[in-house]
Amino acid sequence: MTARLQMSADTSKKCVVLGVTGGIAAYKACEILRLLQKRGIDVYVVMTRNACSFVAPLTFETLSGHPVAVDTFERPATWEVEHIALAKRADLFLIAPATANILAKMACGIADDMLSTTVLATRAPVMVAPAMNTGMWDNSATQQNLRTLQARGVHVVAPANGRLACGDSGAGKLEDVCVIVDRAMEVLCEQQDMKGLRVMVTAGPTREPLDPVRYISNRSSGKMGYAIAAAAQRRGAEVTLLTGPVSLDAPAGVKTIPFTTTQDLLDRALEHAADQDILIQAAAPADYRAKTIADQKIKKQSGAELVFEMVENPDVAATLGRDKRPDQLFIGFAAETQHVQENAQGKLIKKNLDMIVANDVTAPGAGFDVDTNIVTIISREEIRQLPLMSKADVADRILDEALILKQKLAVRS
Ligand code: CTP
């Protein structure tokens, strides 16, 4: 069924990989393909086996001018190469129509056919346009899967209301194909001003164990670091996210590496720092750890005081700052409760940072566990105070400033 994919297409054109799943709306994917082509987009199609029962692969092959990828497990020698090549080729991965089944597989990371495998492998932005029966759409499993996907940065073009093929009326009808194509074009035209840059972001708290069941940690939620990682990935950077224990979904297309303690974070950061163009230390490492970690659970002291001796942890930022190359841009954060600007400026110098993002964590709308922040961006030359903004917007402003500084570093080094 599957012909070998030819990747010798016009590389100056943007490429959409169009995933088609098995629903009655599959025929509308032909129109989506045509509309994308009219906008100058090169389209490759991947179909599930069920989609082939609604529209023949030959139709998409003829329209797209490329072989259509279907389930290729009959050809074990080549499928691995083909799905990775397609995943890499995509500037946008659009699945339209997307059944409840593909949404569930994506939410769980299941890769058991050509489409689910390819979308799992891609680092491109992903968009889904679901279409299904109203009951399936309303089902909490489907809604939960959508929330999971959205939290990972997947764009969702929600279905419209209307009369469905099954005779029911309600939500579940594939959104108008023009709307889907407009949304796809918006994502495709988003700034890719970080393409070619490698960015390492650290995020979240550390945990310093006291005994097998207890640890010392802090209130960092990781939201700011995750927002930066997502924004950098969306802007085309290759992102490595070092993450402490947080309850956030990793942004799609970002390589994540977990850490637990400050020493652990330092080890991971040193492993990856040399490969990066930009380092962003948004994590909240504990400054101290227990001098000894009890082997067994510490018991109550029958009224006596319990005293822990703490020793200082390495300063991850200071270590990275000391070792960084002149062309590497290094950004830190300063979470302060008083003298915000002075304290942050001191840290900028002490840790050899190029830029520090300072915030008063006691201010309403800033700091821990909220989706907004109020920050001051401080470099050696400039101080820029930003108003209350969503963490997503703050992330973009930090990256805007980072790109300006990076260019200056490149000129100097
Ligand atoms: N930082 C670090 N390693 C540490 C402590 C902090 O890498 N052991 C980093 C943070 O990730 C942040 C910057 O240093 O980017 C400033 O962290 P902050 O907690 O504000 O300052 P500290 O250096 O810990 O100083 P203090 O707690 O005394 O304010």
Coordinates of C-alpha atoms in Angstrom, one line a residue, residues 69-365:
A69 CA 2.0 7.0 3.9
V70 CA -0.3 4.4 5.4
D71 CA 0.4 1.6 7.9
T72 CA 3.7 0.2 6.9
F73 CA 4.4 -2.5 9.4
E74 CA 4.3 -5.0 6.5
R75 CA 7.6 -3.3 5.4
P76 CA 9.6 -3.4 8.6
A77 CA 12.9 -2.6 6.7
T78 CA 11.8 0.9 5.8
W79 CA 9.0 2.2 8.0
E80 CA 11.3 3.5 10.7
V81 CA 13.2 5.6 8.2
E82 CA 10.1 6.9 6.5
H83 CA 8.2 8.0 9.5
I84 CA 11.2 9.8 10.9
A85 CA 11.8 11.5 7.6
L86 CA 8.2 12.7 7.4
A87 CA 8.3 13.8 11.1
K88 CA 11.4 15.9 10.4
R89 CA 10.1 17.3 7.2
A90 CA 6.9 18.8 8.8
D91 CA 6.7 22.5 9.5
L92 CA 3.2 21.8 10.8
F93 CA 1.6 18.4 11.6
L94 CA -2.2 18.8 11.0
I95 CA -4.6 15.9 11.8
A96 CA -8.0 16.6 10.2
P97 CA -10.3 15.0 10.8
A98 CA -9.0 13.7 14.1
T99 CA -11.1 10.9 15.7
A100 CA -11.5 10.3 19.4
N101 CA -9.1 7.4 19.0
I102 CA -6.2 9.3 17.6
L103 CA -6.6 12.0 20.3
A104 CA -6.6 9.3 23.0
K105 CA -3.5 7.7 21.5
M106 CA -1.7 11.0 21.3
A107 CA -2.6 11.9 24.9
C108 CA -1.1 8.5 26.0
G109 CA 1.9 8.5 23.6
I110 CA 0.8 5.3 21.9
A111 CA 2.6 4.7 18.6
D112 CA 1.1 1.6 16.9
D113 CA 0.6 2.7 13.3
M114 CA 2.2 5.1 10.8
L115 CA 0.2 8.2 11.8
S116 CA 0.5 7.8 15.6
T117 CA 4.2 6.9 15.3
T118 CA 5.0 9.9 13.1
V119 CA 3.1 12.4 15.2
L120 CA 4.9 11.2 18.3
A121 CA 8.2 11.6 16.6
T122 CA 7.7 15.1 15.2
R123 CA 9.1 18.2 16.8
A124 CA 6.9 20.4 14.6
P125 CA 3.9 22.2 16.0
V126 CA 0.8 19.9 16.0
M127 CA -2.7 20.9 15.2
V128 CA -5.8 18.7 15.5
A129 CA -9.3 19.3 14.1
P130 CA -11.5 16.7 15.8
A131 CA -14.7 15.4 14.3
M132 CA -16.9 12.7 15.9
N133 CA -20.3 11.9 17.3
T134 CA -21.5 14.4 19.9
G135 CA -21.6 11.7 22.7
M136 CA -17.9 10.8 21.9
W137 CA -17.0 14.5 21.9
D138 CA -18.7 15.2 25.2
N139 CA -17.3 12.1 26.9
S140 CA -15.0 13.2 29.7
A141 CA -12.3 10.8 28.5
T142 CA -12.1 12.8 25.2
Q143 CA -12.3 16.1 26.9
Q144 CA -9.5 15.1 29.3
N145 CA -7.4 13.9 26.4
L146 CA -7.9 17.3 24.7
R147 CA -6.9 19.2 27.8
T148 CA -3.8 17.1 28.1
L149 CA -2.9 17.7 24.5
Q150 CA -3.5 21.5 24.8
A151 CA -1.4 21.7 27.9
R152 CA 1.4 20.2 25.8
G153 CA 1.0 22.9 23.2
V154 CA -1.1 21.0 20.6
H155 CA -3.4 23.5 18.8
V156 CA -7.0 22.4 18.7
V157 CA -9.6 23.5 16.2
A158 CA -12.7 22.6 18.1
P159 CA -15.6 21.0 16.0
A160 CA -18.6 23.0 15.1
N161 CA -22.2 22.3 16.1
G162 CA -24.5 20.9 13.5
R163 CA -26.3 17.9 12.1
L164 CA -23.9 14.9 12.2
A165 CA -23.6 12.0 9.8
C166 CA -25.0 9.7 12.4
G167 CA -28.3 11.7 12.5
D168 CA -27.5 13.4 15.9
S169 CA -27.3 17.1 16.2
G170 CA -24.7 18.8 18.4
A171 CA -20.9 19.5 18.7
G172 CA -18.7 17.1 16.7
K173 CA -18.9 18.4 13.1
L174 CA -15.5 19.1 11.5
E175 CA -14.9 22.9 11.6
D176 CA -15.2 24.6 8.3
V177 CA -12.2 23.7 6.1
C178 CA -11.4 27.4 5.5
V179 CA -11.2 28.0 9.2
I180 CA -8.9 25.0 9.7
V181 CA -6.6 26.2 6.9
D182 CA -6.6 29.8 8.3
R183 CA -5.5 28.5 11.7
A184 CA -2.9 26.3 10.1
M185 CA -1.5 29.2 8.2
E186 CA -1.3 31.3 11.4
V187 CA 0.8 28.7 13.1
L188 CA 3.0 28.2 10.0
C189 CA 3.6 32.0 9.8
E190 CA 4.5 32.4 13.4
Q191 CA 7.9 33.8 14.0
Q192 CA 10.6 31.2 13.7
D193 CA 13.3 33.6 14.9
M194 CA 15.0 31.0 17.0
K195 CA 15.6 28.4 14.3
G196 CA 19.0 26.9 14.5
L197 CA 19.5 27.9 18.2
R198 CA 19.9 25.3 20.9
V199 CA 18.4 26.4 24.2
M200 CA 18.6 24.7 27.6
V201 CA 16.0 25.7 30.1
T202 CA 15.9 24.6 33.7
A203 CA 12.6 24.7 35.6
G204 CA 11.0 23.8 38.9
P205 CA 12.1 23.0 42.4
T206 CA 14.7 20.6 43.8
R207 CA 14.0 18.1 46.5
E208 CA 16.7 17.5 49.2
P209 CA 16.0 14.3 51.1
L210 CA 16.1 14.1 54.9
D211 CA 15.1 10.4 55.2
P212 CA 13.5 7.8 52.9
V213 CA 10.1 9.6 53.1
R214 CA 10.8 13.3 53.6
Y215 CA 12.5 16.1 51.8
I216 CA 13.0 19.8 51.8
S217 CA 11.7 21.7 48.7
N218 CA 10.3 25.1 47.8
R219 CA 7.2 26.5 46.2
S220 CA 8.4 26.8 42.6
S221 CA 5.7 25.4 40.3
G222 CA 8.0 25.4 37.2
K223 CA 5.4 27.4 35.2
M224 CA 7.8 30.2 34.2
G225 CA 10.5 27.8 33.0
Y226 CA 8.0 25.6 31.1
A227 CA 6.5 28.7 29.4
I228 CA 10.0 29.7 28.2
A229 CA 10.7 26.2 27.0
A230 CA 7.3 26.2 25.1
A231 CA 7.9 29.6 23.6
A232 CA 11.5 28.8 22.5
Q233 CA 10.3 25.6 20.9
R234 CA 7.4 27.4 19.1
R235 CA 9.9 30.0 17.8
G236 CA 12.0 27.2 16.2
A237 CA 14.7 26.5 18.8
E238 CA 15.9 23.1 19.7
V239 CA 15.0 23.0 23.4
T240 CA 16.3 20.8 26.2
L241 CA 14.2 21.2 29.4
L242 CA 15.8 20.1 32.7
T243 CA 12.9 19.7 35.0
G244 CA 12.4 19.3 38.7
P245 CA 9.4 17.5 40.1
V246 CA 6.4 19.5 38.9
S247 CA 2.8 18.7 37.9
L248 CA 3.0 20.1 34.4
D249 CA 2.9 18.4 31.0
A250 CA 6.1 18.9 29.0
P251 CA 5.6 21.1 26.0
A252 CA 5.4 19.1 22.7
G253 CA 8.7 18.8 20.8
V254 CA 10.9 19.6 23.8
K255 CA 13.5 17.1 25.1
T256 CA 12.9 16.8 28.9
I257 CA 15.4 15.6 31.4
P258 CA 14.4 15.2 35.0
F259 CA 16.4 16.2 38.1
T260 CA 15.7 15.8 41.8
T261 CA 18.4 17.5 43.9
T262 CA 20.6 20.5 43.3
Q263 CA 23.6 18.3 42.8
D264 CA 21.6 16.3 40.3
L265 CA 20.6 19.5 38.5
L266 CA 24.2 20.6 38.3
D267 CA 25.3 17.2 36.9
R268 CA 22.6 17.2 34.2
A269 CA 23.3 20.9 33.4
L270 CA 27.0 20.3 33.0
E271 CA 26.3 17.3 30.7
H272 CA 24.3 19.5 28.3
A273 CA 25.5 23.1 28.7
A274 CA 28.4 22.9 26.2
D275 CA 26.1 22.1 23.3
Q276 CA 23.8 25.1 23.9
D277 CA 23.6 28.6 22.5
I278 CA 21.4 29.9 25.2
L279 CA 21.2 28.8 28.9
I280 CA 18.2 29.8 30.9
Q281 CA 18.3 29.0 34.6
A282 CA 14.7 29.3 35.8
A283 CA 14.9 26.4 38.3
A284 CA 14.7 27.0 42.0
P285 CA 17.5 24.9 43.4
A286 CA 17.7 24.5 47.2
D287 CA 20.7 26.3 48.6
Y288 CA 21.2 23.7 51.4
R289 CA 20.9 20.0 51.9
A290 CA 21.0 17.7 54.9
K291 CA 24.5 16.9 56.0
T292 CA 23.5 13.3 56.5
I293 CA 20.4 11.6 55.1
A294 CA 18.9 9.2 57.6
D295 CA 18.7 5.6 56.3
Q296 CA 15.5 4.9 58.1
K297 CA 12.4 7.1 58.7
I298 CA 13.2 9.6 61.4
K299 CA 11.0 8.9 64.5
K300 CA 9.4 11.5 66.8
Q301 CA 11.8 12.7 69.4
S302 CA 9.4 12.3 72.4
G303 CA 9.2 16.1 72.9
A304 CA 12.9 16.8 72.3
E305 CA 13.9 19.3 69.5
L306 CA 14.8 17.7 66.2
V307 CA 17.9 19.5 64.7
F308 CA 19.1 19.1 61.2
E309 CA 22.6 20.1 60.2
M310 CA 22.6 21.5 56.7
V311 CA 25.4 22.0 54.3
E312 CA 25.5 24.4 51.4
N313 CA 24.7 23.1 47.9
P314 CA 26.7 24.0 44.8
D315 CA 25.5 27.2 43.1
V316 CA 24.5 25.8 39.7
A317 CA 24.2 29.2 38.0
A318 CA 27.6 30.4 39.3
T319 CA 29.2 27.1 38.1
L320 CA 27.7 27.4 34.6
G321 CA 28.5 31.2 34.5
R322 CA 32.1 30.5 35.3
D323 CA 32.5 27.9 32.6
K324 CA 30.4 29.4 29.8
R325 CA 31.9 30.3 26.4
P326 CA 31.9 34.0 25.4
D327 CA 29.3 33.3 22.6
Q328 CA 26.9 31.6 25.0
L329 CA 24.1 33.7 26.4
F330 CA 23.3 32.9 30.0
I331 CA 20.1 34.1 31.7
G332 CA 19.2 33.6 35.4
F333 CA 16.3 34.5 37.6
A334 CA 16.1 36.3 41.0
A335 CA 13.2 35.6 43.2
E336 CA 13.2 38.3 45.8
T337 CA 11.1 39.5 48.7
Q338 CA 12.8 42.9 49.2
H339 CA 15.4 45.2 47.4
V340 CA 14.5 43.3 44.2
Q341 CA 16.6 45.3 41.7
E342 CA 19.8 45.7 43.8
N343 CA 19.8 42.0 44.8
A344 CA 19.2 40.9 41.3
Q345 CA 22.0 43.1 39.9
G346 CA 24.4 41.6 42.5
K347 CA 23.5 38.1 41.3
L348 CA 23.9 39.1 37.7
I349 CA 27.6 40.0 38.4
K350 CA 28.3 37.3 40.9
K351 CA 27.1 34.5 38.7
N352 CA 28.5 35.9 35.4
L353 CA 25.0 36.2 33.8
D354 CA 24.2 38.2 30.7
M355 CA 20.7 38.9 31.9
I356 CA 18.7 38.3 35.0
V357 CA 14.9 38.3 35.3
A358 CA 13.9 39.7 38.7
N359 CA 10.6 39.4 40.4
D360 CA 9.1 40.2 43.8
V361 CA 7.5 36.9 44.7
T362 CA 5.3 38.6 47.3
A363 CA 3.6 40.9 44.8
P364 CA 0.0 39.9 43.9
G365 CA 0.0 38.3 40.4

